């Protein structure tokens, strides 16, 4: 069942998304060589709790952390821990916030220090593919139009578009209908209507699109062990242009310091 949100509900998701976006800024402040991924997780949980909210991922289907932290060839659902960030790593930070009954979801892939030109381009293209998908997420479009835009752009660089994991509706539940694949055919799938809130989240691999799951039951890795990138926004469908409820502005502010 697809839930279309009222303006009151969207306002609560907007507030949830603001806390989440600021949390991403706080995490960005800490990302550098020598820092453990557990440190980032701890800071995120503290910041989210201090703002009267709850990390959506913690205890979700038994996931024990507030963040999914996915380094290099890990695509998504990586677990924070003792891993120490190195110069040249790429690290996807995925977080969710639950506030006043509503979830928001947002991910960003950071470069730690200097990364190769090849990997820097993967990050740039993956972020751009997200915005190309969002451009199609308007009243009257279909889910397939969003996926097509992402896939076409990413594949034009020879990248692998992960298919097993997809974006999703979001609201009272972290994952709602419909699924939002990062691939698709134009003109196919659900027709988008005003008030539908979606988490759009391309997961793009430098090499093969194929993935494997680690024995921990969570960590998803590229099959060829090449790096992967992941960017995500929570958006609400509107006429002509989606409203992007999460923002990377707080991350950009840190990066431009
Ligand atoms: Mg998501």
XYZ file of C-alpha atoms and ligand atoms in Angstrom:
258
model
C 0.000 0.000 0.000
C 1.262 3.443 -0.981
C 0.690 6.221 1.559
C 0.348 9.780 0.324
C 1.247 12.239 3.074
C -0.744 15.221 4.257
C 0.991 18.606 4.497
C 1.072 18.182 8.304
C 2.831 14.852 7.924
C 5.261 16.284 5.373
C 6.112 19.070 7.810
C 7.080 16.451 10.415
C 9.226 14.609 7.874
C 10.803 17.961 7.002
C 11.723 18.431 10.672
C 13.052 14.886 10.884
C 15.097 15.481 7.724
C 16.579 18.697 9.109
C 17.893 16.904 12.204
C 19.262 14.184 9.934
C 20.978 16.653 7.600
C 22.604 18.412 10.551
C 23.736 15.032 11.916
C 25.473 14.413 8.586
C 27.308 17.718 9.053
C 28.446 16.649 12.532
C 29.743 13.347 11.159
C 31.520 15.121 8.288
C 33.429 17.176 10.879
C 35.013 13.967 12.210
C 35.835 12.167 8.966
C 39.586 12.025 8.514
C 42.495 9.593 8.490
C 42.963 7.840 11.857
C 39.349 7.996 13.038
C 37.425 4.784 13.738
C 34.035 4.208 12.176
C 32.679 3.474 15.686
C 33.544 7.064 16.639
C 31.324 8.366 13.839
C 28.479 6.102 14.926
C 28.726 7.248 18.533
C 28.666 10.921 17.550
C 25.666 10.417 15.261
C 23.644 8.680 17.943
C 24.511 11.377 20.486
C 23.582 14.220 18.112
C 20.304 12.626 17.040
C 19.313 11.886 20.647
C 20.288 15.417 21.748
C 17.803 16.718 19.195
C 14.948 14.713 20.682
C 14.984 12.117 17.930
C 15.915 8.463 17.542
C 18.303 6.872 15.017
C 16.005 4.939 12.663
C 18.498 2.191 11.930
C 19.304 1.239 15.518
C 17.563 -2.054 16.276
C 15.949 -2.094 12.819
C 15.620 -5.827 12.141
C 18.281 -6.236 14.826
C 20.863 -3.859 13.287
C 22.911 -2.761 16.305
C 24.147 0.692 15.180
C 22.868 4.164 14.353
C 24.781 4.442 11.080
C 25.525 2.141 8.203
C 29.155 2.830 7.333
C 30.355 1.275 4.120
C 34.029 1.695 3.248
C 35.553 1.202 -0.237
C 34.176 -2.037 -1.736
C 31.358 -2.192 0.801
C 28.234 -0.987 -1.006
C 25.785 -0.552 1.879
C 24.830 -1.846 5.340
C 28.397 -1.874 6.637
C 28.722 -1.973 10.418
C 30.650 0.656 12.359
C 33.514 -0.775 14.406
C 37.261 -0.764 14.923
C 38.118 0.048 11.318
C 40.384 3.109 11.169
C 39.950 5.405 8.177
C 42.915 5.653 5.824
C 43.917 8.321 3.358
C 42.357 7.351 0.025
C 39.327 5.537 1.469
C 35.793 6.277 0.397
C 33.188 5.971 3.097
C 29.428 5.909 2.650
C 27.591 7.194 5.702
C 23.912 6.242 5.676
C 21.661 7.479 8.473
C 17.995 7.688 9.351
C 16.135 9.791 11.889
C 12.811 9.037 13.562
C 11.134 12.170 14.915
C 7.534 12.805 16.006
C 6.402 9.601 14.322
C 8.191 10.011 10.992
C 11.398 8.753 9.427
C 13.864 10.418 7.081
C 16.787 8.745 5.320
C 19.961 10.205 3.796
C 23.366 8.949 2.659
C 26.590 10.568 1.488
C 29.875 9.072 0.311
C 32.957 10.935 1.520
C 36.518 10.801 0.244
C 39.070 10.512 3.047
C 42.040 12.708 2.140
C 43.188 12.198 -1.441
C 41.443 9.577 -3.556
C 42.363 8.523 -7.080
C 40.853 10.459 -9.982
C 38.918 7.349 -10.966
C 37.281 7.086 -7.554
C 36.677 10.848 -7.308
C 34.734 10.616 -10.567
C 32.677 7.701 -9.225
C 31.564 9.908 -6.312
C 30.766 12.898 -8.534
C 28.799 10.789 -11.001
C 26.866 8.906 -8.319
C 25.802 12.171 -6.654
C 24.818 13.603 -10.032
C 22.837 10.430 -10.832
C 20.842 11.011 -7.632
C 19.941 14.527 -8.758
C 19.054 13.275 -12.235
C 16.671 10.798 -10.631
C 15.195 13.517 -8.423
C 14.634 15.689 -11.520
C 12.282 12.982 -12.814
C 10.501 12.531 -9.462
C 7.569 14.819 -10.224
C 3.795 14.510 -10.483
C 2.872 12.517 -13.580
C 6.224 10.733 -13.973
C 6.551 7.055 -13.252
C 8.927 5.171 -10.988
C 10.605 3.778 -14.105
C 11.457 7.306 -15.278
C 13.430 7.885 -12.069
C 15.350 4.615 -12.360
C 15.971 5.093 -16.064
C 17.527 8.528 -15.504
C 19.869 7.183 -12.815
C 20.831 4.074 -14.754
C 21.384 5.793 -18.075
C 23.684 8.407 -16.555
C 25.710 5.974 -14.394
C 26.089 3.373 -17.122
C 27.284 6.014 -19.604
C 30.479 6.045 -17.486
C 30.713 2.249 -17.595
C 29.704 1.858 -13.955
C 27.669 -0.978 -12.446
C 24.219 -0.099 -11.123
C 23.282 -2.249 -8.130
C 19.871 -3.842 -8.638
C 19.310 -5.994 -5.562
C 18.925 -2.950 -3.310
C 16.572 -0.103 -4.067
C 15.125 3.160 -2.808
C 11.745 3.210 -1.136
C 8.758 5.085 0.144
C 9.251 6.490 3.642
C 7.059 7.890 6.400
C 5.697 6.234 9.517
C 7.834 3.270 8.481
C 11.448 3.463 7.345
C 10.692 1.346 4.298
C 7.308 1.758 2.635
C 5.954 1.060 -0.829
C 6.832 1.660 -3.558
C 10.278 0.310 -4.263
C 12.414 2.808 -6.187
C 14.944 0.865 -8.304
C 17.993 2.664 -9.651
C 17.324 1.145 -13.054
C 14.195 0.903 -15.116
C 12.242 1.668 -18.220
C 10.696 5.000 -19.053
C 6.929 5.155 -18.697
C 6.737 2.059 -16.481
C 5.756 1.565 -12.862
C 3.686 3.576 -10.420
C 2.567 7.025 -11.560
C 3.853 9.577 -9.070
C 1.399 11.818 -7.235
C 1.735 14.842 -4.997
C 2.519 13.955 -1.382
C 4.372 10.731 -2.064
C 7.610 10.753 -0.051
C 10.488 8.717 -1.440
C 14.035 7.886 -0.432
C 15.992 7.831 -3.696
C 19.392 6.200 -3.296
C 21.622 5.163 -6.183
C 24.302 2.590 -5.284
C 26.852 2.689 -8.079
C 29.893 0.441 -8.471
C 33.140 1.328 -10.208
C 33.226 -2.165 -11.725
C 30.664 -4.942 -11.895
C 27.118 -4.355 -10.681
C 27.141 -7.698 -8.884
C 27.289 -7.853 -5.102
C 27.868 -10.372 -2.343
C 26.700 -10.442 1.261
C 29.170 -11.031 4.069
C 28.658 -13.702 6.715
C 27.532 -11.063 9.251
C 24.198 -11.016 7.412
C 24.406 -7.277 6.763
C 27.483 -6.076 4.911
C 26.989 -5.864 1.149
C 30.187 -5.803 -0.896
C 31.008 -5.570 -4.603
C 31.791 -8.959 -6.097
C 34.977 -7.674 -7.753
C 36.057 -5.752 -4.633
C 36.182 -2.461 -6.525
C 34.835 0.655 -4.781
C 31.192 1.650 -4.621
C 29.378 4.914 -3.921
C 25.974 5.708 -2.440
C 24.052 8.974 -2.157
C 20.503 9.340 -0.867
C 17.908 12.036 -0.317
C 14.382 11.961 1.075
C 12.111 13.882 -1.287
C 8.435 14.693 -1.639
C 6.799 14.500 -5.041
C 5.432 17.822 -6.278
C 4.292 19.269 -9.564
C 7.234 20.293 -11.810
C 9.967 19.809 -9.167
C 10.393 17.517 -6.166
C 10.991 19.097 -2.798
C 14.226 17.674 -1.403
C 13.679 17.348 2.354
C 17.206 16.297 3.304
C 20.162 18.460 2.282
C 23.919 18.055 1.883
C 24.405 21.737 2.812
C 25.730 20.908 6.302
C 28.263 18.496 4.806
C 29.279 21.008 2.126
C 29.798 23.673 4.790
C 32.314 21.382 6.538
C 34.077 20.501 3.283
C 34.385 24.148 2.252
C 35.932 25.231 5.558
Mg 17.163 4.241 2.328
